[in-house]
């Protein structure tokens, strides 16, 4: 049996857990918007055509901010196509996803939907095929109260209050050859810097995210961040990171250690940002917006490539509809642990995506909506990871992986909420075969009890929730958790994600 021991002391903190860490992402892609959040003919649809069963699940998920409208989609998008009378909105070809965009949903409708789910908008401007002028236009339309052409246009469209969007992305994945308008770091940096400066001329308090690499595996990774930040350092607040993980050749040991890669990615980007800070003798610190992260079976499917004839590109086709297993959810929960562990520098994150497209929530047209396995680590962490992330002392054995070398078999993070006096510990057992006996030295926490203990695991690592069996996988109470003096102990099943609360 594996033995691991964690020492928790609430005096040693990493940083506050920003609520924006529990953000997500809605792109005009596949059935995320149409037949996902929006389905006017559905029995649960409200007067605006939004599915209320989906709204309830999004609330339960605990999503705090949502990035919109893309993604690769945004680099061909004209935001003005999506506002004004619906019957006048143009149908357009979406080159990113070989689909037809009807523009029934745009900025105003999405803002209305966000009001219903209680989340903040994070808006991405198109720097792929457009530039400074269009970014200024959408900013004026969205955020100016009244009295200008575009703000009055919004009011005429029925939205008297400004949308007051604080967080803006300067394009999407501009380092990727697949991106419309893909460019060099130098060219992108110039455009991003000009756009940011212009947007800040209108409102200096905006929070701006410049594009980092679309993955640590990109050949330009590292240099891209340095060059982009050298030119934009004074104009932006965040640099973005994107990362998706999947098992390669059934190498599940490496897959289960994906968070090691996320840790290294975050630490490399932080080091690069701080290198530029030093070069500039700047007092300002650039933080990370990890605005796309998830498990995504990218190499298994290529549905987009199969949609070839632009004369018949479909509306809202089924694309990227990954079904997530228990093992995927354990990896996913470990990625959340990595984000929380870096709370001092990762102050915004977006789970990609939210509904139907590589998503925690699935829907059937005219039918049910259900929770994928990945729903649970996210909803539980959003509810319990409050206050500050703690610096931990974790003693755990290691095992070898083909992708990352020796990795700790147990990984953990803890948060402490001074308001409620609650400590939450999130723990992963990455072993494929062995359960672990896990102990927490809680002496520095005072007289605490285990107030809840929940684990996500299953004898069948590939078990998933589906339309026909939506509740196949659920988190279960972990009845092994107990306190003996200042030591808390719990048994962690093989391939499991566990959360303990102590209070
Ligand atoms: O989330 C799916 C796609 O992944 C996004 O559109 C793009 O930004 C990334 O490559």
Coordinates of C-alpha atoms and ligand atoms in Angstrom, one line a residue:
X1 CA 0.0 0.0 0.0
X2 CA 1.1 3.6 -0.7
X3 CA 1.7 5.9 2.3
X4 CA 1.6 9.7 2.0
X5 CA 1.6 12.5 4.5
X6 CA 0.6 16.1 4.3
X7 CA 1.3 18.9 6.8
X8 CA -1.1 21.8 6.7
X9 CA -0.4 25.1 8.4
X10 CA -2.8 28.0 7.6
X11 CA -0.1 30.5 8.4
X12 CA 1.8 29.7 5.2
X13 CA -0.2 30.9 2.2
X14 CA 0.4 30.9 -1.6
X15 CA -2.2 33.6 -2.3
X16 CA -5.9 34.3 -2.4
X17 CA -8.1 32.0 -4.5
X18 CA -9.5 34.3 -7.1
X19 CA -13.2 33.4 -7.9
X20 CA -12.3 33.9 -11.6
X21 CA -10.4 30.6 -11.4
X22 CA -13.8 28.9 -11.7
X23 CA -14.5 30.4 -15.1
X24 CA -15.6 28.6 -18.2
X25 CA -15.8 29.1 -22.0
X26 CA -18.7 29.3 -24.5
X27 CA -17.7 29.3 -28.1
X28 CA -19.9 29.4 -31.2
X29 CA -18.8 25.9 -32.0
X30 CA -20.9 22.8 -32.6
X31 CA -23.8 22.6 -30.1
X32 CA -22.4 24.7 -27.4
X33 CA -24.6 27.8 -28.1
X34 CA -27.3 26.4 -30.4
X35 CA -29.0 23.3 -29.0
X36 CA -26.9 23.8 -25.9
X37 CA -27.6 26.9 -23.9
X38 CA -30.2 28.1 -26.5
X39 CA -33.0 25.9 -27.8
X40 CA -36.2 27.9 -28.2
X41 CA -38.3 24.8 -28.9
X42 CA -37.2 22.9 -25.8
X43 CA -39.9 22.2 -23.1
X44 CA -37.7 23.9 -20.5
X45 CA -36.9 27.0 -22.7
X46 CA -37.7 30.4 -21.1
X47 CA -39.1 33.5 -22.9
X48 CA -35.6 34.2 -24.4
X49 CA -35.2 30.7 -25.7
X50 CA -32.6 29.6 -23.1
X51 CA -32.9 26.1 -21.6
X52 CA -33.6 26.5 -17.9
X53 CA -32.4 23.0 -17.2
X54 CA -29.0 24.0 -18.5
X55 CA -29.1 27.3 -16.6
X56 CA -29.7 25.3 -13.4
X57 CA -26.8 23.0 -14.1
X58 CA -24.5 25.9 -14.9
X59 CA -25.4 27.5 -11.6
X60 CA -24.8 24.2 -9.8
X61 CA -21.4 23.9 -11.5
X62 CA -20.5 27.2 -9.8
X63 CA -19.2 29.0 -12.9
X64 CA -18.0 32.6 -12.1
X65 CA -17.0 34.0 -15.5
X66 CA -17.5 32.9 -19.1
X67 CA -15.1 33.6 -22.0
X68 CA -17.1 34.3 -25.2
X69 CA -17.5 34.1 -28.3
X70 CA -14.4 32.1 -29.2
X71 CA -11.9 30.4 -29.5
X72 CA -10.9 29.9 -33.1
X73 CA -14.4 31.1 -34.1
X74 CA -13.6 34.7 -33.0
X75 CA -10.9 35.2 -35.6
X76 CA -13.4 35.2 -38.4
X77 CA -16.3 36.9 -36.4
X78 CA -18.0 40.2 -37.0
X79 CA -19.5 41.1 -33.7
X80 CA -22.0 43.4 -35.3
X81 CA -23.6 40.5 -37.2
X82 CA -24.9 39.3 -33.8
X83 CA -26.8 42.4 -32.7
X84 CA -30.0 44.1 -33.8
X85 CA -33.2 42.6 -35.1
X86 CA -32.8 38.9 -35.5
X87 CA -34.5 38.6 -38.8
X88 CA -31.9 41.0 -40.3
X89 CA -28.9 39.2 -39.0
X90 CA -26.7 37.5 -41.7
X91 CA -25.9 33.9 -42.0
X92 CA -22.1 33.5 -42.3
X93 CA -19.6 30.8 -43.0
X94 CA -17.6 29.9 -39.9
X95 CA -14.2 28.9 -41.4
X96 CA -12.8 27.6 -38.1
X97 CA -15.4 24.9 -37.6
X98 CA -16.8 24.5 -41.1
X99 CA -20.3 25.4 -39.9
X100 CA -23.0 28.0 -40.8
X101 CA -23.4 30.7 -38.2
X102 CA -27.0 32.0 -38.0
X103 CA -26.1 34.8 -35.6
X104 CA -29.4 34.3 -33.6
X105 CA -27.3 34.6 -30.5
X106 CA -24.8 37.5 -30.1
X107 CA -23.3 39.8 -27.5
X108 CA -26.7 41.1 -26.1
X109 CA -28.3 37.7 -25.8
X110 CA -25.3 36.2 -24.2
X111 CA -25.1 39.1 -21.7
X112 CA -28.8 38.3 -20.8
X113 CA -28.0 34.6 -20.4
X114 CA -25.0 35.4 -18.1
X115 CA -27.4 37.5 -15.9
X116 CA -29.5 34.3 -15.5
X117 CA -26.5 32.1 -14.5
X118 CA -24.9 34.8 -12.4
X119 CA -21.5 35.0 -14.1
X120 CA -19.2 37.6 -15.5
X121 CA -18.5 38.1 -19.2
X122 CA -14.9 37.7 -20.5
X123 CA -15.0 39.0 -24.1
X124 CA -12.5 38.1 -26.8
X125 CA -12.0 40.6 -29.7
X126 CA -11.1 39.5 -33.2
X127 CA -7.5 40.2 -33.9
X128 CA -7.2 37.6 -36.6
X129 CA -9.1 39.2 -39.4
X130 CA -9.9 42.6 -37.8
X131 CA -8.1 45.1 -35.7
X132 CA -8.1 48.2 -33.5
X133 CA -11.2 49.9 -34.9
X134 CA -13.5 46.9 -34.5
X135 CA -12.2 46.3 -31.0
X136 CA -13.0 49.9 -30.1
X137 CA -16.4 49.6 -31.7
X138 CA -17.5 46.5 -29.7
X139 CA -16.1 48.2 -26.5
X140 CA -18.2 51.3 -27.2
X141 CA -21.3 49.2 -28.0
X142 CA -20.9 47.1 -24.8
X143 CA -19.7 49.5 -22.2
X144 CA -20.6 53.1 -23.0
X145 CA -23.8 54.1 -21.2
X146 CA -25.4 56.2 -23.9
X147 CA -25.1 59.2 -26.2
X148 CA -22.9 57.8 -28.9
X149 CA -23.8 56.0 -32.1
X150 CA -23.0 52.5 -30.9
X151 CA -24.2 52.8 -27.3
X152 CA -27.5 54.2 -28.6
X153 CA -27.6 51.4 -31.0
X154 CA -27.4 48.9 -28.1
X155 CA -30.2 50.9 -26.3
X156 CA -32.3 50.7 -29.5
X157 CA -31.7 47.0 -29.4
X158 CA -33.4 46.8 -26.0
X159 CA -30.4 46.9 -23.7
X160 CA -30.6 50.2 -21.8
X161 CA -27.9 49.2 -19.3
X162 CA -24.3 48.8 -20.5
X163 CA -22.8 45.3 -20.3
X164 CA -19.8 46.7 -18.3
X165 CA -17.4 44.0 -19.5
X166 CA -14.1 44.3 -17.4
X167 CA -12.1 41.4 -18.8
X168 CA -11.1 41.3 -22.5
X169 CA -9.0 38.9 -24.5
X170 CA -6.8 40.4 -27.3
X171 CA -7.6 37.7 -29.9
X172 CA -7.2 34.0 -29.6
X173 CA -4.3 31.6 -30.2
X174 CA -2.5 33.9 -32.6
X175 CA 0.6 31.6 -32.6
X176 CA -1.4 28.7 -34.1
X177 CA -1.1 28.1 -37.9
X178 CA -4.8 27.0 -37.8
X179 CA -5.8 30.4 -36.6
X180 CA -7.3 32.8 -39.2
X181 CA -4.8 35.7 -39.4
X182 CA -2.1 33.6 -37.6
X183 CA 1.0 35.8 -37.3
X184 CA 4.5 36.1 -35.9
X185 CA 5.0 37.1 -32.3
X186 CA 6.4 40.5 -33.4
X187 CA 3.4 41.3 -35.7
X188 CA 0.8 40.1 -33.1
X189 CA 2.6 42.0 -30.3
X190 CA 2.4 45.2 -32.3
X191 CA -1.3 44.8 -33.0
X192 CA -2.1 43.7 -29.5
X193 CA -0.2 46.6 -28.0
X194 CA -2.0 49.1 -30.3
X195 CA -5.4 47.6 -29.5
X196 CA -4.8 47.5 -25.8
X197 CA -3.6 51.1 -25.7
X198 CA -6.6 52.3 -27.7
X199 CA -9.1 50.4 -25.5
X200 CA -7.4 51.8 -22.4
X201 CA -7.7 55.3 -23.9
X202 CA -11.4 54.7 -23.7
X203 CA -11.3 53.0 -20.3
X204 CA -8.0 52.7 -18.4
X205 CA -9.5 50.3 -15.8
X206 CA -10.1 47.5 -18.3
X207 CA -8.3 44.2 -17.6
X208 CA -6.6 42.9 -20.7
X209 CA -5.3 39.4 -21.6
X210 CA -2.7 39.1 -24.3
X211 CA -2.3 35.8 -26.2
X212 CA 0.4 33.4 -24.9
X213 CA 1.1 30.1 -26.6
X214 CA -1.7 27.8 -27.5
X215 CA 0.2 25.0 -25.8
X216 CA 3.6 24.4 -24.3
X217 CA 4.2 22.0 -27.2
X218 CA 4.2 24.8 -29.7
X219 CA 7.6 25.3 -31.4
X220 CA 7.5 29.0 -30.6
X221 CA 6.6 28.5 -26.9
X222 CA 8.8 30.6 -24.6
X223 CA 10.1 32.9 -27.2
X224 CA 6.5 33.8 -28.1
X225 CA 5.8 34.9 -24.5
X226 CA 9.0 36.8 -24.2
X227 CA 8.6 38.8 -27.5
X228 CA 4.9 39.5 -26.9
X229 CA 5.4 40.6 -23.3
X230 CA 8.4 42.8 -24.2
X231 CA 6.1 44.8 -26.5
X232 CA 2.9 44.7 -24.5
X233 CA 4.0 44.7 -20.8
X234 CA 2.7 48.1 -19.9
X235 CA -0.6 47.6 -21.8
X236 CA -1.9 44.3 -20.4
X237 CA -2.6 42.5 -17.1
X238 CA -2.6 38.9 -18.1
X239 CA -0.9 36.5 -20.5
X240 CA -3.0 33.5 -21.6
X241 CA -2.1 29.8 -21.3
X242 CA -4.0 27.0 -23.1
X243 CA -3.6 23.2 -22.4
X244 CA -5.5 20.1 -23.3
X245 CA -4.6 16.6 -22.3
X246 CA -5.5 13.1 -23.5
X247 CA -4.0 9.6 -23.1
X248 CA -1.5 8.7 -25.9
X249 CA -1.3 5.1 -26.9
X250 CA -3.2 4.0 -23.8
X251 CA -0.3 5.3 -21.6
X252 CA -2.6 6.0 -18.6
X253 CA 0.3 6.4 -16.1
X254 CA 1.5 9.5 -18.1
X255 CA -2.1 10.7 -18.6
X256 CA -2.8 10.6 -14.9
X257 CA 0.3 12.8 -14.4
X258 CA -0.9 15.5 -16.8
X259 CA -1.0 18.1 -14.0
X260 CA 2.8 17.8 -13.8
X261 CA 2.9 19.3 -17.3
X262 CA 0.4 22.0 -16.3
X263 CA 2.6 22.9 -13.3
X264 CA 5.7 23.1 -15.5
X265 CA 3.8 25.2 -18.1
X266 CA 2.6 27.7 -15.5
X267 CA 6.0 28.0 -13.9
X268 CA 7.7 28.5 -17.3
X269 CA 5.3 31.3 -18.3
X270 CA 5.6 32.9 -14.9
X271 CA 9.4 32.8 -15.2
X272 CA 9.2 34.4 -18.7
X273 CA 6.9 37.1 -17.5
X274 CA 9.1 37.9 -14.5
X275 CA 12.2 37.9 -16.8
X276 CA 10.5 40.6 -18.9
X277 CA 9.6 42.4 -15.7
X278 CA 13.3 42.4 -14.6
X279 CA 14.5 43.6 -18.0
X280 CA 12.0 46.5 -17.8
X281 CA 12.8 47.3 -14.2
X282 CA 9.0 47.2 -13.8
X283 CA 7.0 47.2 -10.5
X284 CA 4.1 45.6 -12.3
X285 CA 3.5 41.8 -12.3
X286 CA 1.8 40.0 -15.2
X287 CA -0.5 37.2 -14.1
X288 CA -1.8 34.2 -16.0
X289 CA -5.2 33.7 -17.5
X290 CA -5.4 30.0 -18.1
X291 CA -8.3 30.5 -20.4
X292 CA -8.6 27.1 -22.0
X293 CA -7.9 23.9 -20.1
X294 CA -9.5 20.4 -20.1
X295 CA -9.2 16.8 -21.1
X296 CA -9.8 16.7 -24.9
X297 CA -9.6 13.6 -27.1
X298 CA -8.2 15.6 -30.0
X299 CA -6.4 12.8 -31.8
X300 CA -9.3 10.4 -31.7
X301 CA -11.8 12.4 -33.8
X302 CA -11.5 14.7 -36.8
X303 CA -15.1 15.5 -37.5
X304 CA -14.4 19.0 -38.6
X305 CA -12.2 17.8 -41.5
X306 CA -15.0 15.7 -42.7
X307 CA -17.3 18.7 -43.3
X308 CA -15.9 19.7 -46.6
X309 CA -18.5 21.4 -49.0
X310 CA -19.0 25.1 -47.9
X311 CA -22.2 25.1 -49.9
X312 CA -23.7 22.9 -47.2
X313 CA -21.8 23.6 -44.0
X314 CA -24.3 22.6 -41.2
X315 CA -25.8 24.7 -38.4
X316 CA -24.7 23.5 -35.0
X317 CA -23.3 20.1 -36.0
X318 CA -22.2 17.6 -33.3
X319 CA -18.5 18.5 -32.9
X320 CA -16.0 17.7 -30.1
X321 CA -18.7 15.9 -28.0
X322 CA -16.3 14.0 -25.9
X323 CA -17.7 11.6 -23.3
X324 CA -15.7 11.7 -20.1
X325 CA -14.7 8.7 -18.0
X326 CA -13.9 8.5 -14.3
X327 CA -10.2 8.5 -15.1
X328 CA -10.7 11.7 -17.2
X329 CA -12.4 13.3 -14.2
X330 CA -9.5 12.3 -11.9
X331 CA -7.0 13.9 -14.3
X332 CA -9.4 16.9 -14.6
X333 CA -9.5 17.2 -10.8
X334 CA -5.7 17.1 -10.7
X335 CA -5.6 20.0 -13.2
X336 CA -7.8 22.0 -10.8
X337 CA -5.3 21.2 -8.1
X338 CA -2.5 22.6 -10.3
X339 CA -4.4 25.8 -10.9
X340 CA -5.2 26.2 -7.2
X341 CA -1.6 25.6 -6.2
X342 CA -0.6 28.5 -8.4
X343 CA -3.3 30.9 -7.1
X344 CA -0.7 33.6 -6.6
X345 CA -0.1 33.9 -10.4
X346 CA -3.1 32.1 -12.0
X347 CA -5.8 34.6 -11.2
X348 CA -8.3 33.7 -14.0
X349 CA -9.0 30.4 -15.7
X350 CA -11.6 29.1 -18.1
X351 CA -12.6 25.5 -18.4
X352 CA -13.0 24.8 -22.1
X353 CA -15.9 24.5 -22.7
X354 CA -19.3 24.5 -20.9
X355 CA -22.0 22.7 -22.8
X356 CA -21.8 19.8 -25.3
X357 CA -18.4 20.8 -26.7
X358 CA -15.7 19.1 -24.6
X359 CA -18.0 20.0 -21.8
X360 CA -19.1 19.1 -18.2
X361 CA -22.8 19.5 -19.3
X362 CA -24.4 17.6 -22.1
X363 CA -27.8 18.1 -23.7
X364 CA -30.1 16.2 -26.1
X365 CA -32.3 18.4 -28.4
X366 CA -35.8 18.3 -27.0
X367 CA -34.5 16.0 -24.2
X368 CA -32.5 15.7 -21.1
X369 CA -29.4 17.6 -19.8
X370 CA -26.9 15.7 -17.7
X371 CA -23.6 16.0 -15.8
X372 CA -20.5 14.4 -17.2
X373 CA -17.9 13.0 -14.7
X374 CA -15.9 16.2 -14.9
X375 CA -18.8 18.2 -13.6
X376 CA -18.1 17.0 -10.1
X377 CA -14.5 18.0 -9.3
X378 CA -15.4 21.5 -10.8
X379 CA -18.6 22.0 -8.9
X380 CA -17.2 20.7 -5.6
X381 CA -14.0 22.8 -5.9
X382 CA -15.9 25.9 -6.9
X383 CA -18.0 25.5 -3.7
X384 CA -15.2 24.6 -1.3
X385 CA -11.9 26.1 -2.5
X386 CA -12.4 29.5 -0.8
X387 CA -10.1 32.0 0.9
X388 CA -6.4 31.3 0.4
X389 CA -4.4 28.5 -1.2
X390 CA -1.9 27.1 1.3
X391 CA 1.7 26.2 1.0
X392 CA 2.0 22.5 1.8
X393 CA 4.5 20.0 2.9
X394 CA 3.6 16.7 1.1
X395 CA 5.7 13.6 1.5
X396 CA 4.6 11.1 -1.2
X397 CA 6.3 8.2 -3.0
X398 CA 7.1 8.6 -6.7
X399 CA 6.6 6.3 -9.8
X400 CA 8.0 6.5 -13.3
X401 CA 6.0 7.7 -16.3
X402 CA 7.1 7.7 -19.9
X403 CA 6.1 11.3 -20.5
X404 CA 7.3 13.1 -17.3
X405 CA 9.8 10.8 -15.6
X406 CA 9.4 10.2 -11.9
X407 CA 6.2 11.9 -10.6
X408 CA 4.6 12.0 -7.1
X409 CA 2.0 9.2 -6.9
X410 CA -0.2 11.5 -4.6
X411 CA -0.8 15.1 -5.4
X412 CA -2.7 17.6 -3.2
X413 CA -3.6 21.2 -2.5
X414 CA -5.4 22.8 0.4
X415 CA -7.3 26.0 0.9
X416 CA -8.2 27.9 4.1
X417 CA -11.2 30.1 4.5
X418 CA -10.7 32.4 7.5
X419 CA -14.4 33.5 7.3
X420 CA -15.8 30.0 8.0
X421 CA -12.6 28.5 9.6
X422 CA -12.9 25.7 7.0
X423 CA -9.9 24.0 5.5
X424 CA -10.5 22.0 2.3
X425 CA -7.9 19.5 1.0
X426 CA -8.1 18.2 -2.6
X427 CA -6.1 15.0 -3.1
X428 CA -5.4 12.7 -6.1
X429 CA -4.1 9.2 -6.1
X430 CA -2.5 8.7 -9.5
X431 CA -1.7 5.0 -9.0
X432 CA -3.4 2.7 -11.5
X433 CA -3.4 -0.3 -9.1
X434 CA -2.9 0.6 -5.4
X435 CA -5.0 2.4 -2.9
X436 CA -3.1 4.8 -0.6
X437 CA -3.2 5.5 3.1
X438 CA -3.1 9.2 3.4
X439 CA -2.5 11.2 6.6
X440 CA -2.8 14.9 7.4
X441 CA -0.8 16.5 10.2
X442 CA -3.4 19.0 11.3
X443 CA -1.8 20.2 14.5
X444 CA -1.5 23.8 13.2
X445 CA -5.3 23.8 12.5
X446 CA -6.3 23.5 16.2
X447 CA -9.2 21.3 17.2
X448 CA -10.7 20.3 13.9
X449 CA -13.0 17.5 12.8
X450 CA -13.6 16.0 9.4
X451 CA -16.8 17.7 8.3
X452 CA -17.0 16.0 4.9
X453 CA -15.1 13.4 2.9
X454 CA -16.0 12.7 -0.7
X455 CA -14.2 10.6 -3.4
X456 CA -14.6 10.2 -7.1
X457 CA -13.5 6.7 -8.4
X458 CA -14.9 3.5 -9.9
X459 CA -13.9 -0.1 -10.4
X460 CA -14.4 0.6 -14.2
X461 CA -12.0 3.5 -15.0
X462 CA -13.8 4.0 -18.3
X463 CA -17.3 4.4 -16.7
X464 CA -19.1 7.5 -17.9
X465 CA -22.5 9.3 -17.6
X466 CA -24.6 9.1 -20.8
X467 CA -28.0 10.0 -22.0
X468 CA -29.3 6.5 -21.1
X469 CA -27.4 6.3 -17.8
X470 CA -26.9 9.9 -16.7
X471 CA -26.1 9.0 -13.0
X472 CA -23.8 6.1 -13.6
X473 CA -20.9 8.0 -12.0
X474 CA -21.3 10.1 -8.8
X475 CA -18.9 11.3 -6.1
X476 CA -19.3 9.0 -3.0
X477 CA -18.9 9.6 0.7
X478 CA -15.5 8.3 1.8
X479 CA -16.3 6.6 5.0
X480 CA -12.7 5.8 5.8
X481 CA -11.9 9.4 6.9
X482 CA -11.3 9.8 10.6
X483 CA -9.4 11.9 13.2
X484 CA -7.0 10.5 15.8
X485 CA -5.6 13.4 17.9
X486 CA -4.0 15.8 15.4
X487 CA -3.9 13.3 12.6
X488 CA -6.5 13.0 10.0
X489 CA -6.4 9.8 8.0
X490 CA -8.2 8.6 4.8
X491 CA -7.9 5.8 2.3
X492 CA -7.6 6.9 -1.3
X493 CA -8.7 4.3 -3.9
X494 CA -6.5 3.8 -6.9
X495 CA -7.2 6.5 -9.6
X496 CA -9.3 8.7 -7.4
X497 CA -10.0 12.4 -6.6
X498 CA -10.9 13.2 -3.0
X499 CA -11.9 16.3 -1.1
X500 CA -11.9 16.5 2.7
X501 CA -13.2 19.5 4.7
X502 CA -11.9 20.1 8.1
X503 CA -13.7 22.6 10.4
Ligands
LIG1 O1 -11.8 24.8 -27.3 C1 -11.7 24.4 -28.6 C2 -10.6 25.2 -29.4 O2 -9.4 24.9 -28.9 C3 -10.7 26.7 -29.4 O3 -11.6 27.2 -30.3 C4 -9.3 27.1 -29.7 O4 -9.0 28.3 -29.1 C5 -8.5 25.9 -29.2 O5 -7.6 25.5 -30.1

